[in-house]
Coordinates of C-alpha atoms in Angstrom, one line a residue:
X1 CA 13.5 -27.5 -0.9
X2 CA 15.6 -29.6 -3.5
X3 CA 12.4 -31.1 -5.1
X4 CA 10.6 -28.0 -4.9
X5 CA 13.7 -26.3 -7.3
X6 CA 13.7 -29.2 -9.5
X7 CA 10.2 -28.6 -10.1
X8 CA 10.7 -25.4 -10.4
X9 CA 13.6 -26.1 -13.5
X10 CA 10.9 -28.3 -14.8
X11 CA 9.3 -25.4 -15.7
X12 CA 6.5 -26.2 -12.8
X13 CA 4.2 -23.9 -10.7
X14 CA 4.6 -24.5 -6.8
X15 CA 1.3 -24.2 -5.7
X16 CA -0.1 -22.4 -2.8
X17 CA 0.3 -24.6 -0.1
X18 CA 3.4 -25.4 -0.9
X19 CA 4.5 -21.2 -1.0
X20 CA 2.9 -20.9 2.7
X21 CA 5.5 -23.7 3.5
X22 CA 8.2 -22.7 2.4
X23 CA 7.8 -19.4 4.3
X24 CA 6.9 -20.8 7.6
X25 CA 9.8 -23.2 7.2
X26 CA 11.8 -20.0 6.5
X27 CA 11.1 -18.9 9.8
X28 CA 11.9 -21.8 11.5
X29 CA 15.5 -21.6 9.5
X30 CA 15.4 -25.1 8.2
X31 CA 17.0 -24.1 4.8
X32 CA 20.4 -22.8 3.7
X33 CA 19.9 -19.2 2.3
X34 CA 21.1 -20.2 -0.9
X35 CA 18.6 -22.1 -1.3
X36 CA 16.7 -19.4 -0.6
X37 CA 18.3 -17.2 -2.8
X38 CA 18.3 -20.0 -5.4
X39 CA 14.1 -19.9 -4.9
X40 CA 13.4 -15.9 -5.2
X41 CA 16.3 -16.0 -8.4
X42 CA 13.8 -18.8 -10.0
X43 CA 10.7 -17.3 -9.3
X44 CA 11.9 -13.8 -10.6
X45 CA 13.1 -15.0 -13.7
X46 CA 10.3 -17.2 -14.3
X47 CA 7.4 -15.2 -13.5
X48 CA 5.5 -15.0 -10.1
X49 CA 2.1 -17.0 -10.4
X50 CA -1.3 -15.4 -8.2
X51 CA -1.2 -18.5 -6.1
X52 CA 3.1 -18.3 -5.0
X53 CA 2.3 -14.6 -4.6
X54 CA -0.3 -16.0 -2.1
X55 CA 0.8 -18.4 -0.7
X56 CA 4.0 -16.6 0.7
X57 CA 0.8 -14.3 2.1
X58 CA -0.5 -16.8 4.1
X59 CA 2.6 -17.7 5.5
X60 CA 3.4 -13.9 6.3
X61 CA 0.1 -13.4 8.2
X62 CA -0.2 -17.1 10.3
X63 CA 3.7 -16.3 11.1
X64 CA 3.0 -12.6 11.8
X65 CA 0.8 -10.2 14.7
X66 CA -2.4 -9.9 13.9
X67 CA -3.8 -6.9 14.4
X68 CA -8.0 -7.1 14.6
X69 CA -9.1 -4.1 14.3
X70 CA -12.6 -2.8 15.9
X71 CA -14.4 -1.7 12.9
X72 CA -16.6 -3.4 10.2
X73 CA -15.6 -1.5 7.2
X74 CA -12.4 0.3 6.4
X75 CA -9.6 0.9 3.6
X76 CA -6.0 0.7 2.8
X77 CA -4.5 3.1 0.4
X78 CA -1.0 2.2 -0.8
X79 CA 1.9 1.7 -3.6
X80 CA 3.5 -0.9 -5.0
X81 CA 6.7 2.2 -5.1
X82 CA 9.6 1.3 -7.3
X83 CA 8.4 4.2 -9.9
X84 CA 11.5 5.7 -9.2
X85 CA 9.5 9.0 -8.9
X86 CA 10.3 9.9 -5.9
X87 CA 6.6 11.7 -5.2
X88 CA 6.0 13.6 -1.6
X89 CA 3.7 10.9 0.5
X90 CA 0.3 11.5 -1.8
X91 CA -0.9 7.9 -0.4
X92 CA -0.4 8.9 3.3
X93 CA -1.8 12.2 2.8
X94 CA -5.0 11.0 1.1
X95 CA -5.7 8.3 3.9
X96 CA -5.7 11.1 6.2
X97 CA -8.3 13.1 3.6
X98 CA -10.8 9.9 3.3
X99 CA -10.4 9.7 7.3
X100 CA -11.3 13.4 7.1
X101 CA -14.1 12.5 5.0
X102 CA -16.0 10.3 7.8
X103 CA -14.3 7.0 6.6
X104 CA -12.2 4.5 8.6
X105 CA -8.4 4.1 7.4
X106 CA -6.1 1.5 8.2
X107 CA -2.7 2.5 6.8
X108 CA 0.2 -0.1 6.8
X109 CA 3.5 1.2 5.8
X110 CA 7.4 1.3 6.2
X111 CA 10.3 3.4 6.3
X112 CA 11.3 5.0 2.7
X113 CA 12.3 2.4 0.1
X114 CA 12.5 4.0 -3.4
X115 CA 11.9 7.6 -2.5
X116 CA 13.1 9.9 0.3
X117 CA 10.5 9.8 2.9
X118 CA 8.3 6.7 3.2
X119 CA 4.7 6.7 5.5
X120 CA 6.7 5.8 8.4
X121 CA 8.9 8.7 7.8
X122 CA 6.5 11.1 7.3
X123 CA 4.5 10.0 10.9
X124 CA 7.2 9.4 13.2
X125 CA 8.7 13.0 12.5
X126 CA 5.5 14.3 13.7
X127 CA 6.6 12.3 17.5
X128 CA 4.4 9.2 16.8
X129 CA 5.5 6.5 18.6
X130 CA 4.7 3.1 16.5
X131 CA 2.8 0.5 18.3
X132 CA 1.4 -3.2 17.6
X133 CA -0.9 -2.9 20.9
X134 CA -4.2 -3.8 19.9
X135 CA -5.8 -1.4 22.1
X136 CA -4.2 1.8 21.0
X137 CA -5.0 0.6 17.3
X138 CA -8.4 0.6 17.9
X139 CA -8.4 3.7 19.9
X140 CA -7.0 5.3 17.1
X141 CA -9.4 4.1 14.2
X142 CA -12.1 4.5 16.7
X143 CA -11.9 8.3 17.6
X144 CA -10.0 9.8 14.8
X145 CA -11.3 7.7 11.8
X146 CA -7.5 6.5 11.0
X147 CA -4.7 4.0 12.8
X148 CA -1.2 3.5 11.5
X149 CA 0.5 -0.4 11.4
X150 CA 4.4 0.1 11.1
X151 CA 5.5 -2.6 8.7
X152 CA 8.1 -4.3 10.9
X153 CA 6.2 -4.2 14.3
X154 CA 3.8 -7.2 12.2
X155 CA 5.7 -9.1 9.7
X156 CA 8.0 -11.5 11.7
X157 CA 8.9 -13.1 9.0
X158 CA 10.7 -10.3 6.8
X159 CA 14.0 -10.3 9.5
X160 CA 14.9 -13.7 8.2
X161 CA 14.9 -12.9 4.3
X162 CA 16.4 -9.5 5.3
X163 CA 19.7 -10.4 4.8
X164 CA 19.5 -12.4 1.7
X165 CA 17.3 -9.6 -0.2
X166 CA 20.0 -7.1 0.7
X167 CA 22.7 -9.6 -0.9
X168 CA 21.2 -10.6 -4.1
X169 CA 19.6 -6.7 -4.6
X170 CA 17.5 -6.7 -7.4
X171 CA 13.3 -7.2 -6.3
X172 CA 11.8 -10.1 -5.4
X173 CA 8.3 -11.7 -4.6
X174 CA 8.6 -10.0 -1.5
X175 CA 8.6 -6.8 -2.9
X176 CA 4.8 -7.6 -4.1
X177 CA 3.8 -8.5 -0.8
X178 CA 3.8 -5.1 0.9
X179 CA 0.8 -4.4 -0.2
X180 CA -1.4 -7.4 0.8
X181 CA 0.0 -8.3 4.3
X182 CA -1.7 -5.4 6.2
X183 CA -2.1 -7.2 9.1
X184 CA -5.3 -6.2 9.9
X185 CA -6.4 -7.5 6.1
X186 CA -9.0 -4.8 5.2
X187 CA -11.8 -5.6 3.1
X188 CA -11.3 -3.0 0.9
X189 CA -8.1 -1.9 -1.0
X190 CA -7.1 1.1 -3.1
X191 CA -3.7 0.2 -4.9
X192 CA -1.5 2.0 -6.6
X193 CA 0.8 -0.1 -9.2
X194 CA 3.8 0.9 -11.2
X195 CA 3.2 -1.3 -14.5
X196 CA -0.1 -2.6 -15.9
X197 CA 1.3 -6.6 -15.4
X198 CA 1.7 -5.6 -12.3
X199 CA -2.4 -4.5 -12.5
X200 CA -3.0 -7.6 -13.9
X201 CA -1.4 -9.7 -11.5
X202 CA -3.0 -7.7 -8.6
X203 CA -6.3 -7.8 -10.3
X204 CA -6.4 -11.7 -10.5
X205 CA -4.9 -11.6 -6.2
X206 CA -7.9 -9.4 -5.4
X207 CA -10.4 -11.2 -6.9
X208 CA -9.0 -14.5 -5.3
X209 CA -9.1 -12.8 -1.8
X210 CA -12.6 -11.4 -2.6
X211 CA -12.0 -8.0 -1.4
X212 CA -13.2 -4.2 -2.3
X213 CA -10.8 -2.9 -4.5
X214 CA -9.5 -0.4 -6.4
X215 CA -6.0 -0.8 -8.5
X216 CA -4.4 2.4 -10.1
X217 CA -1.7 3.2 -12.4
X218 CA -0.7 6.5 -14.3
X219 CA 0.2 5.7 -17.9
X220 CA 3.3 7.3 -17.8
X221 CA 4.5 5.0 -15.3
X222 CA 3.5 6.7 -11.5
X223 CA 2.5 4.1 -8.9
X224 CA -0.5 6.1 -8.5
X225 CA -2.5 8.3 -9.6
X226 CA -0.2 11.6 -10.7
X227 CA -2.6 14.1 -13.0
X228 CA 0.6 14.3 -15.4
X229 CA -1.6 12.3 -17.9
X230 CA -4.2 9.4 -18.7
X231 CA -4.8 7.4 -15.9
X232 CA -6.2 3.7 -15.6
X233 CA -8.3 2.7 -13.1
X234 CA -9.7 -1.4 -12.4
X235 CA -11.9 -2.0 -9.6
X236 CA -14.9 -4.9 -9.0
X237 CA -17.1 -2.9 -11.3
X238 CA -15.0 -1.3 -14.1
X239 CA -12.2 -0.9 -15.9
X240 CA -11.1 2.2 -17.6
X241 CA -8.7 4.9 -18.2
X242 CA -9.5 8.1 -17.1
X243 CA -7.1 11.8 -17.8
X244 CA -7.9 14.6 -15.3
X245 CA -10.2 16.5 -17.5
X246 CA -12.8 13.6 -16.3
X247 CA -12.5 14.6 -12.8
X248 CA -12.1 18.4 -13.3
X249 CA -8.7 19.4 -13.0
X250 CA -5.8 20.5 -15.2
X251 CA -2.2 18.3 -16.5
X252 CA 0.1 17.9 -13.3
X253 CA 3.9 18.4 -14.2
X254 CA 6.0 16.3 -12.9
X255 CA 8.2 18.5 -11.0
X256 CA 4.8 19.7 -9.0
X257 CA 4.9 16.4 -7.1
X258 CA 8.2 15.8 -6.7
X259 CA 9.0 15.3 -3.0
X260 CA 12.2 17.0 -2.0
X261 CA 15.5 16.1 -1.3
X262 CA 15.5 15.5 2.2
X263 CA 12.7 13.9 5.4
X264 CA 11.9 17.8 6.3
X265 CA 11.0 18.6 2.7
X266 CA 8.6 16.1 2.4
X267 CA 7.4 16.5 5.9
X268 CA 6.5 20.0 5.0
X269 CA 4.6 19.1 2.2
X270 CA 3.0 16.6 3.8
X271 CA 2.2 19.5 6.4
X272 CA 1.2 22.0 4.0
X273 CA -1.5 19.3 2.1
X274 CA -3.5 19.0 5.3
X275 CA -3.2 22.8 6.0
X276 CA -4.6 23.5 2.6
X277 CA -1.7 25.2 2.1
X278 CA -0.3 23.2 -0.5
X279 CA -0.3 24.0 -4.4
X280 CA -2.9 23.5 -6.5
X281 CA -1.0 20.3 -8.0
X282 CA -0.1 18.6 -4.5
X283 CA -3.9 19.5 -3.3
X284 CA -5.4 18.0 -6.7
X285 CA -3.3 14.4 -6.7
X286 CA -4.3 13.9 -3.3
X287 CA -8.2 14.4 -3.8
X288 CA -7.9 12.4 -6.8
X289 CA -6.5 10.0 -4.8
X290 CA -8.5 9.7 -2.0
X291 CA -11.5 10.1 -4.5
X292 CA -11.1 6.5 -5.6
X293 CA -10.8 5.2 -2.3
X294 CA -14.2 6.6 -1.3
X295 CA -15.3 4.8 -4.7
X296 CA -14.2 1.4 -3.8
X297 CA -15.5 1.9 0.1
X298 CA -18.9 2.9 -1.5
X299 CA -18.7 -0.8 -3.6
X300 CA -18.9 1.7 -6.7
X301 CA -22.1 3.2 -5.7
X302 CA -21.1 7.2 -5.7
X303 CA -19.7 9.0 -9.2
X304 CA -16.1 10.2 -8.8
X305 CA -17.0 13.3 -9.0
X306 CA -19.1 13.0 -6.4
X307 CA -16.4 11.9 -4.6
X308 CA -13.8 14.2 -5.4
X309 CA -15.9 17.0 -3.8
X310 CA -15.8 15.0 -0.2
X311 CA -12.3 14.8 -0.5
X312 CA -11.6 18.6 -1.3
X313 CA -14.4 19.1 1.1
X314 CA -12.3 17.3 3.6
X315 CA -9.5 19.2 3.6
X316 CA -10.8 23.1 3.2
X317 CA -12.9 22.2 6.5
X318 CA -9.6 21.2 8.1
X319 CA -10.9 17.8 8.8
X320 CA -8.3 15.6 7.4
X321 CA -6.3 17.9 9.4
X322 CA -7.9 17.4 12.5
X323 CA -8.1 13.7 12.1
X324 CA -4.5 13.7 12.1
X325 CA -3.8 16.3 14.6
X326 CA -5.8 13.6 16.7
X327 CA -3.9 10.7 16.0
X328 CA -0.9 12.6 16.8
X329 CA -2.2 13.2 20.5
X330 CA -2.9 9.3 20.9
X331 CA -0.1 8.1 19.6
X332 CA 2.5 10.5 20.7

């Protein structure tokens, strides 16, 4: 670890290999944690490169569960978070809306981190009980279009950084992980980013993994995409800013998606989305949502448009409901 700071102060990039190292070795406890802390301090000062960012990937999954999922072709839809928004759980909702929509979800997720409910919070009030067992995974994906992976139940790894995160506070390179350790790895990826670096960075990972994917970011600085203004959008095929006239549908305010102040607020929201009993605002960000997801699991091949009807389609039917209602009874 010594030679790997020095090169580091030399103004050096470690290089992949080296990054899945370092993690595993983490694991195995073989450095002090500050120099650990020294390491996460360099990197986020100096910039995180595509390779470290992936490298600390490999060593995530190959230190991790697995969790090989029964199904060919299916999507993740998640948030870098850290907008300081504090949204109700428009990614978790629209997973539940593309499920609805005949497509196979694979949502990975955690307890709140930067707003009041997180996916995890949002499920497990509804009685789900989180599981890595393979077999009720598949179940799930297999009969109701949709399966949940509970962060922690995966990445080993995270309980031995835990500690030194929490001391030194501000974000580090393993706050970019979240996104691209689903332990099932998903060929296809709809992400939600808070800053366009963050887009670019993202962008260049994606490419490197070879994946389907979409990356979103509202320009007025939402993790995804919020109506409240011009929107850009980068996927395999394009790359372009949109505004909600494109797809249809009026300004957002702010306040419309705001997600309450307590678990039962946004659980109620949450509720009342899949119900079609939500406002016009909550009902719109969440087919807009789940409308680029279709896209990138259709390699580009359907207009938005197109796709935004399917996803309202999804929910007046009450099948994003049912798909849910489903997983619920499996899980619970």
């Amino acid at each position: 670890m010594k030679n790997l700071l020095s090169k580091m102060l030399d103004g050096e990039y470690l290089s992949r290999q080296e990054m899945h190292d370092i993690l595993v070795n983490i694991t195995k406890e073989k450095y002090p944690t500050v120099q650990i802390a020294a390491l996460l301090t360099g990197l986020q000062m100096r910039g995180i490169a595509v390779d470290e960012l992936l490298g600390f990937r490999d060593g995530i999954l190959e230190t991790g569960v697995p969790a090989i999922l029964d199904a060919e072709r299916y999507i993740d839809i998640v948030g870098t978070g850290g907008d300081q928004k504090n949204t109700f759980n428009i990614s978790t909702c629209a997973c539940l809306v593309v499920a609805g929509a005949g497509y196979k979800v694979a949502k990975h997720g955690n307890y709140a981190a930067t707003s009041v409910s997180g996916a995890s919070n949002v499920i497990e009030e509804h009685g789900v009980k989180f599981t890595n067992d393979l077999s009720q995974l598949n179940r799930s994906i297999n009969e109701c279009n949709f399966t949940y992976l509970h962060a922690p139940l995966f990445a080993r790894a995270m309980k031995f950084v835990a500690p030194i995160r929490k001391e030194i506070s501000f974000p580090t390179i393993f706050n970019l992980l979240g996104p691209i350790v689903n332990p099932s790895q998903p060929k296809c990826q709809l992400l939600g980013v808070a800053t366009l670096d963050q887009m670019r960075l993202y962008n260049a990972v994606y490419q490197k993994l070879g994946v389907d994917y979409g990356l979103e970011n509202s320009i007025d600085g939402y993790d995804e995409i919020s109506l409240t203004g011009n929107f850009k959008i980068t996927t395999n095929n394009y790359e372009r800013i949109f505004s909600p006239a494109d797809l249809k549908m009026p300004v957002a305010k702010a306040e419309e998606l705001y997600g309450g102040q307590t678990k039962e607020d946004a659980v109620k929201i949450f509720d009342n989305v899949l119900a079609n009993k939500a406002t016009e605002a909550q009902k719109n960000v969440v087919i807009a949502n789940a409308a680029y997801a279709i896209q990138v699991l259709e390699a580009g091949k359907k207009d938005i448009l197109e796709c935004c009807d399917m996803a309202r389609e999804s929910i007046e039917s009450g099948k994003a409901l049912a798909c849910f209602k489903k997983y619920v009874e499996i899980n619970s």
